[in-house]
Short mmCIF file of C-alpha atoms and ligand atoms in Angstrom, two decimals:
data_model
loop_
_atom_site.label_atom_id
_atom_site.label_comp_id
_atom_site.label_asym_id
_atom_site.label_seq_id
_atom_site.Cartn_x
_atom_site.Cartn_y
_atom_site.Cartn_z
CA MET A 687 86.87 96.84 86.42
CA ASN A 688 85.78 99.52 89.06
CA ILE A 689 87.67 99.98 92.30
CA PHE A 690 85.88 102.00 95.02
CA SER A 691 87.24 102.35 98.80
CA THR A 692 84.27 104.88 99.94
CA LYS A 693 80.98 104.02 100.67
CA LYS A 694 79.68 107.04 98.80
CA ASP A 695 81.72 106.31 95.44
CA LEU A 696 80.50 102.67 95.54
CA THR A 697 76.61 103.77 96.31
CA GLY A 698 76.72 105.83 93.08
CA CYS A 699 78.07 103.18 90.98
CA ILE A 700 75.38 100.54 92.27
CA LEU A 701 72.58 102.76 92.23
CA SER A 702 73.34 103.56 88.36
CA TYR A 703 73.18 99.71 87.86
CA LYS A 704 70.01 99.45 89.90
CA ALA A 705 68.19 102.06 87.96
CA LYS A 706 68.65 100.27 84.63
CA ASN A 707 67.35 97.18 86.58
CA LYS A 708 70.65 95.12 86.68
CA SER A 709 71.00 92.35 89.24
CA ILE A 710 73.79 92.39 91.76
CA GLY A 711 75.65 89.53 92.57
CA PHE A 712 77.89 90.16 95.89
CA VAL A 713 81.05 87.75 97.22
CA PRO A 714 82.30 89.49 100.57
CA THR A 715 86.15 88.33 101.00
CA MET A 716 88.82 89.28 103.62
CA GLY A 717 91.59 89.13 100.50
CA ALA A 718 94.44 86.97 99.78
CA LEU A 719 92.43 85.76 97.04
CA HIS A 720 92.51 82.05 95.88
CA GLN A 721 90.74 79.66 93.66
CA GLY A 722 88.28 79.11 96.73
CA HIS A 723 87.19 82.74 96.30
CA LEU A 724 87.33 82.67 92.45
CA SER A 725 84.72 79.63 92.31
CA LEU A 726 82.17 81.77 94.29
CA ILE A 727 82.90 84.86 92.01
CA SER A 728 82.14 82.82 89.00
CA THR A 729 79.27 81.20 90.34
CA ALA A 730 77.97 84.65 91.04
CA LYS A 731 79.17 85.62 87.59
CA LYS A 732 76.52 83.23 86.15
CA LYS A 733 73.42 84.35 87.70
CA ASN A 734 73.80 88.18 88.02
CA ASP A 735 74.56 91.02 85.67
CA VAL A 736 76.94 92.62 88.15
CA VAL A 737 79.37 91.06 90.44
CA VAL A 738 80.60 93.01 93.33
CA VAL A 739 83.45 91.83 95.33
CA SER A 740 84.34 93.33 98.73
CA ILE A 741 88.16 92.89 100.38
CA PHE A 742 87.96 93.70 103.99
CA VAL A 743 90.14 92.41 106.60
CA ASN A 744 87.15 92.70 109.33
CA PRO A 745 88.73 93.59 112.85
CA THR A 746 85.90 92.78 115.09
CA GLN A 747 85.80 89.15 113.92
CA PHE A 748 89.41 88.37 115.22
CA ASP A 749 89.50 87.24 119.12
CA ASN A 750 93.31 86.79 118.45
CA VAL A 751 95.21 90.12 117.83
CA GLU A 752 98.30 88.10 116.56
CA ASP A 753 95.93 86.20 114.01
CA LEU A 754 94.73 89.82 112.85
CA LYS A 755 98.13 91.05 112.61
CA LYS A 756 99.68 88.26 110.56
CA TYR A 757 96.40 87.72 108.45
CA PRO A 758 97.71 87.62 104.84
CA LYS A 759 97.17 90.92 102.63
CA THR A 760 97.80 91.10 99.09
CA LEU A 761 95.88 93.86 97.86
CA GLU A 762 97.74 94.55 94.94
CA ASN A 763 97.58 90.80 93.62
CA ASP A 764 94.20 90.42 94.39
CA ILE A 765 93.20 93.27 92.23
CA LYS A 766 95.21 91.73 89.17
CA LEU A 767 93.81 88.29 89.77
CA LEU A 768 90.17 89.78 89.94
CA ASP A 769 90.68 91.73 86.76
CA THR A 770 91.69 88.73 84.83
CA ILE A 771 88.32 87.13 85.50
CA SER A 772 86.44 90.48 84.73
CA CYS A 773 85.19 91.20 88.04
CA ASP A 774 82.99 94.40 87.53
CA ILE A 775 83.25 96.19 91.06
CA VAL A 776 85.77 95.78 93.82
CA PHE A 777 85.16 97.43 97.16
CA THR A 778 88.19 97.98 99.48
CA PRO A 779 87.00 99.97 102.46
CA SER A 780 89.41 101.29 105.21
CA VAL A 781 88.69 100.12 108.85
CA GLU A 782 87.51 103.96 109.55
CA GLU A 783 85.61 103.86 106.30
CA ILE A 784 83.25 100.93 107.77
CA TYR A 785 83.41 101.71 111.60
CA ALA A 786 84.26 105.17 111.76
CA GLU A 787 86.11 105.61 115.62
CA ASN A 788 83.74 102.85 116.68
CA ILE A 789 85.31 99.85 116.21
CA VAL A 790 83.06 97.09 117.78
CA SER A 791 80.63 94.46 116.76
CA ASN A 792 76.70 94.58 117.72
CA LYS A 793 75.15 91.75 119.10
CA PHE A 794 73.20 89.17 117.54
CA ASN A 795 70.94 86.36 118.50
CA PHE A 796 71.19 83.41 115.75
CA ASP A 797 69.00 80.87 117.93
CA GLY A 798 71.68 79.01 119.47
CA LEU A 799 73.63 78.69 115.96
CA GLU A 800 76.31 80.97 117.33
CA ASN A 801 77.15 78.99 120.52
CA GLN A 802 78.52 75.77 118.78
CA MET A 803 81.73 74.88 116.87
CA GLU A 804 83.59 78.22 116.02
CA GLY A 805 81.42 80.19 118.29
CA LYS A 806 82.58 78.33 121.46
CA PHE A 807 86.49 78.68 120.33
CA ARG A 808 86.33 82.11 119.05
CA THR A 809 84.59 84.56 121.72
CA GLY A 810 82.51 86.95 119.66
CA HIS A 811 83.56 86.11 116.11
CA PHE A 812 80.15 85.70 114.81
CA ASP A 813 78.97 89.12 116.17
CA GLY A 814 82.04 90.66 114.31
CA VAL A 815 80.71 88.40 111.05
CA ALA A 816 77.20 89.22 111.40
CA THR A 817 78.16 93.26 112.16
CA ILE A 818 80.23 93.47 108.65
CA VAL A 819 77.91 91.45 106.34
CA LYS A 820 74.84 92.94 107.45
CA THR A 821 77.16 96.66 106.93
CA LEU A 822 78.15 95.43 103.57
CA PHE A 823 74.79 94.27 102.65
CA GLU A 824 73.16 97.68 103.33
CA ILE A 825 75.93 99.39 101.30
CA VAL A 826 76.14 96.99 97.92
CA GLN A 827 72.44 96.00 98.26
CA PRO A 828 72.80 92.61 96.59
CA ASN A 829 70.14 90.30 94.68
CA ARG A 830 72.29 87.25 95.80
CA ALA A 831 75.21 86.96 98.21
CA TYR A 832 77.68 84.02 97.83
CA PHE A 833 79.39 82.16 100.55
CA GLY A 834 81.49 79.28 100.85
CA GLN A 835 80.53 75.88 102.72
CA LYS A 836 84.13 76.04 103.98
CA ASP A 837 82.85 78.06 106.56
CA PHE A 838 79.71 76.26 106.85
CA GLN A 839 78.78 77.74 110.15
CA GLN A 840 79.11 81.31 109.01
CA LEU A 841 77.07 80.43 106.29
CA GLN A 842 74.11 78.83 108.34
CA ILE A 843 74.40 82.07 110.05
CA ILE A 844 74.18 84.37 107.86
CA LYS A 845 71.03 82.78 106.44
CA LYS A 846 69.44 82.95 110.04
CA MET A 847 70.67 86.86 109.94
CA VAL A 848 68.64 87.60 106.73
CA LYS A 849 65.66 85.56 107.60
CA LYS A 850 65.48 87.20 111.00
CA ASN A 851 65.99 90.77 109.52
CA ARG A 852 64.14 89.88 106.60
CA LEU A 853 67.06 91.34 104.21
CA PRO A 854 66.29 91.64 100.72
CA VAL A 855 69.16 89.17 99.50
CA LYS A 856 69.05 85.77 98.49
CA ILE A 857 71.87 83.70 100.50
CA LYS A 858 73.90 81.02 98.10
CA GLY A 859 76.23 78.05 99.67
CA CYS A 860 79.09 77.03 97.16
CA SER A 861 81.02 74.08 97.70
CA ILE A 862 84.29 73.83 99.40
CA PHE A 863 87.27 74.51 96.90
CA ARG A 864 90.32 72.01 97.39
CA GLU A 865 94.07 71.67 96.45
CA GLU A 866 94.68 68.51 94.74
CA ASP A 867 96.03 66.83 97.92
CA GLY A 868 92.62 67.84 99.39
CA LEU A 869 93.50 70.66 101.81
CA ALA A 870 90.72 73.06 101.68
CA MET A 871 91.99 76.35 100.30
CA SER A 872 92.18 79.19 102.79
CA SER A 873 94.20 82.54 102.61
CA ARG A 874 95.99 81.32 105.98
CA ASN A 875 97.41 78.44 103.87
CA ILE A 876 100.33 80.61 102.80
CA ARG A 877 101.32 81.27 106.25
CA LEU A 878 102.29 77.19 106.55
CA SER A 879 105.64 76.27 106.67
CA LYS A 880 106.64 73.40 104.12
CA LYS A 881 106.49 70.96 106.42
CA GLN A 882 102.97 71.90 107.95
CA ARG A 883 101.99 72.39 104.36
CA GLU A 884 102.71 68.69 103.98
CA ALA A 885 100.99 67.77 106.92
CA ALA A 886 97.74 69.69 106.25
CA PRO A 887 96.25 67.33 103.77
CA PHE A 888 95.70 65.00 106.64
CA ILE A 889 92.66 67.09 107.81
CA TYR A 890 90.51 66.41 104.74
CA LYS A 891 91.85 62.56 104.59
CA THR A 892 90.88 62.19 108.34
CA LEU A 893 87.27 63.69 107.37
CA LYS A 894 87.03 61.55 104.20
CA LYS A 895 87.95 58.58 106.50
CA VAL A 896 85.10 59.69 108.60
CA GLN A 897 82.62 59.81 105.77
CA ARG A 898 83.34 56.17 105.17
CA LYS A 899 83.12 54.95 108.67
CA ILE A 900 80.22 56.61 109.61
CA GLY A 901 77.50 53.71 108.30
CA ALA A 902 79.83 51.16 110.22
CA LYS A 903 80.88 52.76 113.58
CA ASN A 904 79.00 54.73 116.32
CA ILE A 905 79.62 58.60 116.76
CA THR A 906 81.40 57.96 120.16
CA GLU A 907 83.50 55.32 118.39
CA ILE A 908 84.16 58.07 115.53
CA ASN A 909 85.02 60.75 118.03
CA GLU A 910 87.40 58.79 119.88
CA TRP A 911 89.02 57.18 116.75
CA VAL A 912 89.75 60.83 115.23
CA GLU A 913 91.35 62.22 118.58
CA ASN A 914 93.86 59.44 118.26
CA GLU A 915 94.58 59.73 114.76
CA PHE A 916 95.40 63.46 115.37
CA LYS A 917 97.64 62.32 118.55
CA LYS A 918 99.86 60.68 116.22
CA GLN A 919 100.26 63.91 114.03
CA PRO A 920 103.23 65.88 115.75
CA LEU A 921 102.90 69.16 113.61
CA LEU A 922 98.83 69.14 114.03
CA GLU A 923 96.77 69.85 116.96
CA LEU A 924 93.17 68.86 117.09
CA GLU A 925 91.01 71.59 118.71
CA TYR A 926 87.63 70.19 118.12
CA PHE A 927 85.68 67.61 116.01
CA THR A 928 82.39 66.93 116.13
CA ILE A 929 79.51 65.49 114.21
CA ALA A 930 76.71 67.68 113.98
CA GLU A 931 73.13 68.36 112.65
CA GLU A 932 73.19 70.72 109.57
CA LYS A 933 70.35 73.00 110.53
CA THR A 934 70.94 73.47 114.17
CA LEU A 935 74.70 72.62 114.19
CA GLU A 936 74.19 70.79 117.63
CA THR A 937 76.59 67.94 118.37
CA VAL A 938 74.89 64.43 117.82
CA GLU A 939 75.58 61.23 119.27
CA LYS A 940 73.29 59.69 117.16
CA ARG A 941 71.92 60.08 113.55
CA GLU A 942 68.13 60.50 112.54
CA SER A 943 67.26 59.14 109.03
CA ASP A 944 65.21 62.46 107.99
CA LYS A 945 68.34 64.68 109.02
CA LYS A 946 71.46 65.89 107.51
CA TYR A 947 74.94 65.94 109.05
CA ARG A 948 78.30 66.98 108.62
CA ALA A 949 81.62 66.55 110.32
CA PHE A 950 83.32 69.47 111.53
CA MET A 951 86.88 70.16 112.65
CA ALA A 952 89.54 72.78 113.71
CA VAL A 953 92.93 72.24 113.61
CA PHE A 954 96.17 74.05 114.64
CA ALA A 955 99.32 73.69 112.56
CA GLY A 956 101.72 75.63 114.82
CA LYS A 957 99.61 78.97 115.39
CA ILE A 958 97.88 78.66 112.17
CA ARG A 959 94.19 77.54 112.87
CA LEU A 960 92.67 75.66 109.71
CA ILE A 961 89.01 74.20 109.38
CA ASP A 962 87.21 71.98 107.47
CA ASN A 963 84.05 70.01 107.29
CA ILE A 964 82.39 67.27 105.03
CA ARG A 965 78.88 66.22 104.58
CA LEU A 966 78.02 62.77 105.95
CA LYS A 967 75.71 60.42 103.81
P1 LIG B 626 87.47 84.91 103.51
O1 LIG B 626 88.22 85.62 102.82
O2 LIG B 626 88.16 83.42 104.02
O3 LIG B 626 86.64 85.49 104.72
O4 LIG B 626 86.42 83.74 102.74
C1 LIG B 626 85.62 84.60 102.02
C2 LIG B 626 84.55 83.81 101.33
O5 LIG B 626 85.26 82.69 100.58
C3 LIG B 626 83.83 83.05 102.43
O6 LIG B 626 82.51 82.81 102.22
C4 LIG B 626 84.38 81.72 102.44
O7 LIG B 626 83.41 80.58 102.76
C5 LIG B 626 84.77 81.64 100.90
N1 LIG B 626 85.92 80.25 100.80
C6 LIG B 626 87.06 80.47 101.73
N2 LIG B 626 88.01 79.40 101.04
C7 LIG B 626 86.81 78.61 100.52
C8 LIG B 626 86.96 77.53 99.66
N3 LIG B 626 88.28 76.80 99.59
N4 LIG B 626 86.07 76.85 98.80
C9 LIG B 626 84.96 77.59 98.65
N5 LIG B 626 84.91 78.90 99.37
C10 LIG B 626 85.73 79.30 100.10
#
């Protein structure tokens, strides 16, 4: 496994693979790797000759300084883990290597996708995400890039960015990987206290119930039901719950038969923010 921390070294290696006509699969991450990340990597390995994983905690996508400071960093472990699954290349740049002196994001327009859900609650988040992903695409030059549906809004935004900028990369969405009790795997989960960790599977349990209720109840009733359920949970605070159309991510009050919908939520366990979503049938 090759580990690079500079653009120059990584580019040299990528170009030598490109010269041999090898396809490049790319999995961008912020590290503190878990099985969810590994599932993306194993999907990438099936379709590409070479798999590149980046580990970079991107400062411009955090609207909360404390969240950035406390974001788990487990680089040594991550590298060991990647070695065991024979990842080809790991890219671990410093903040200076990516941003030089200018740690700011560019401004993007995603036709309104950026104004929903996470975009509403995390100011500038998607400008930061798009800035880093576009930069990494320019460095890695992947044929395919893999993103989790856990961050479904992010996945749709990246697809939109690629389309608008006509970037030569195919974006692949991968299923949400969960703990046995249903909690969506997340790097932030290791920050949960024992009690918060025990409470957190309630998020997915509620989403599953919404999935079952959707045929029988109208959306307003479901929204109210979810809010009331969370009021009974002392360790969890609901930030938002919404049922939205997959393409536009717009909140709906009524479903149409030819469109696809998902239920999305963000929940605080103390200061730790967890998100999850589920496809509605
Ligand atoms: P992160 O390191 O949290 O920025 O995540 C890197 C990539 O892994 C993103 O595309 C995430 O959507 C994806 N990811 C994170 N958690 C999961 C999960 N539980 N299942 C599937 N993909 C995930």
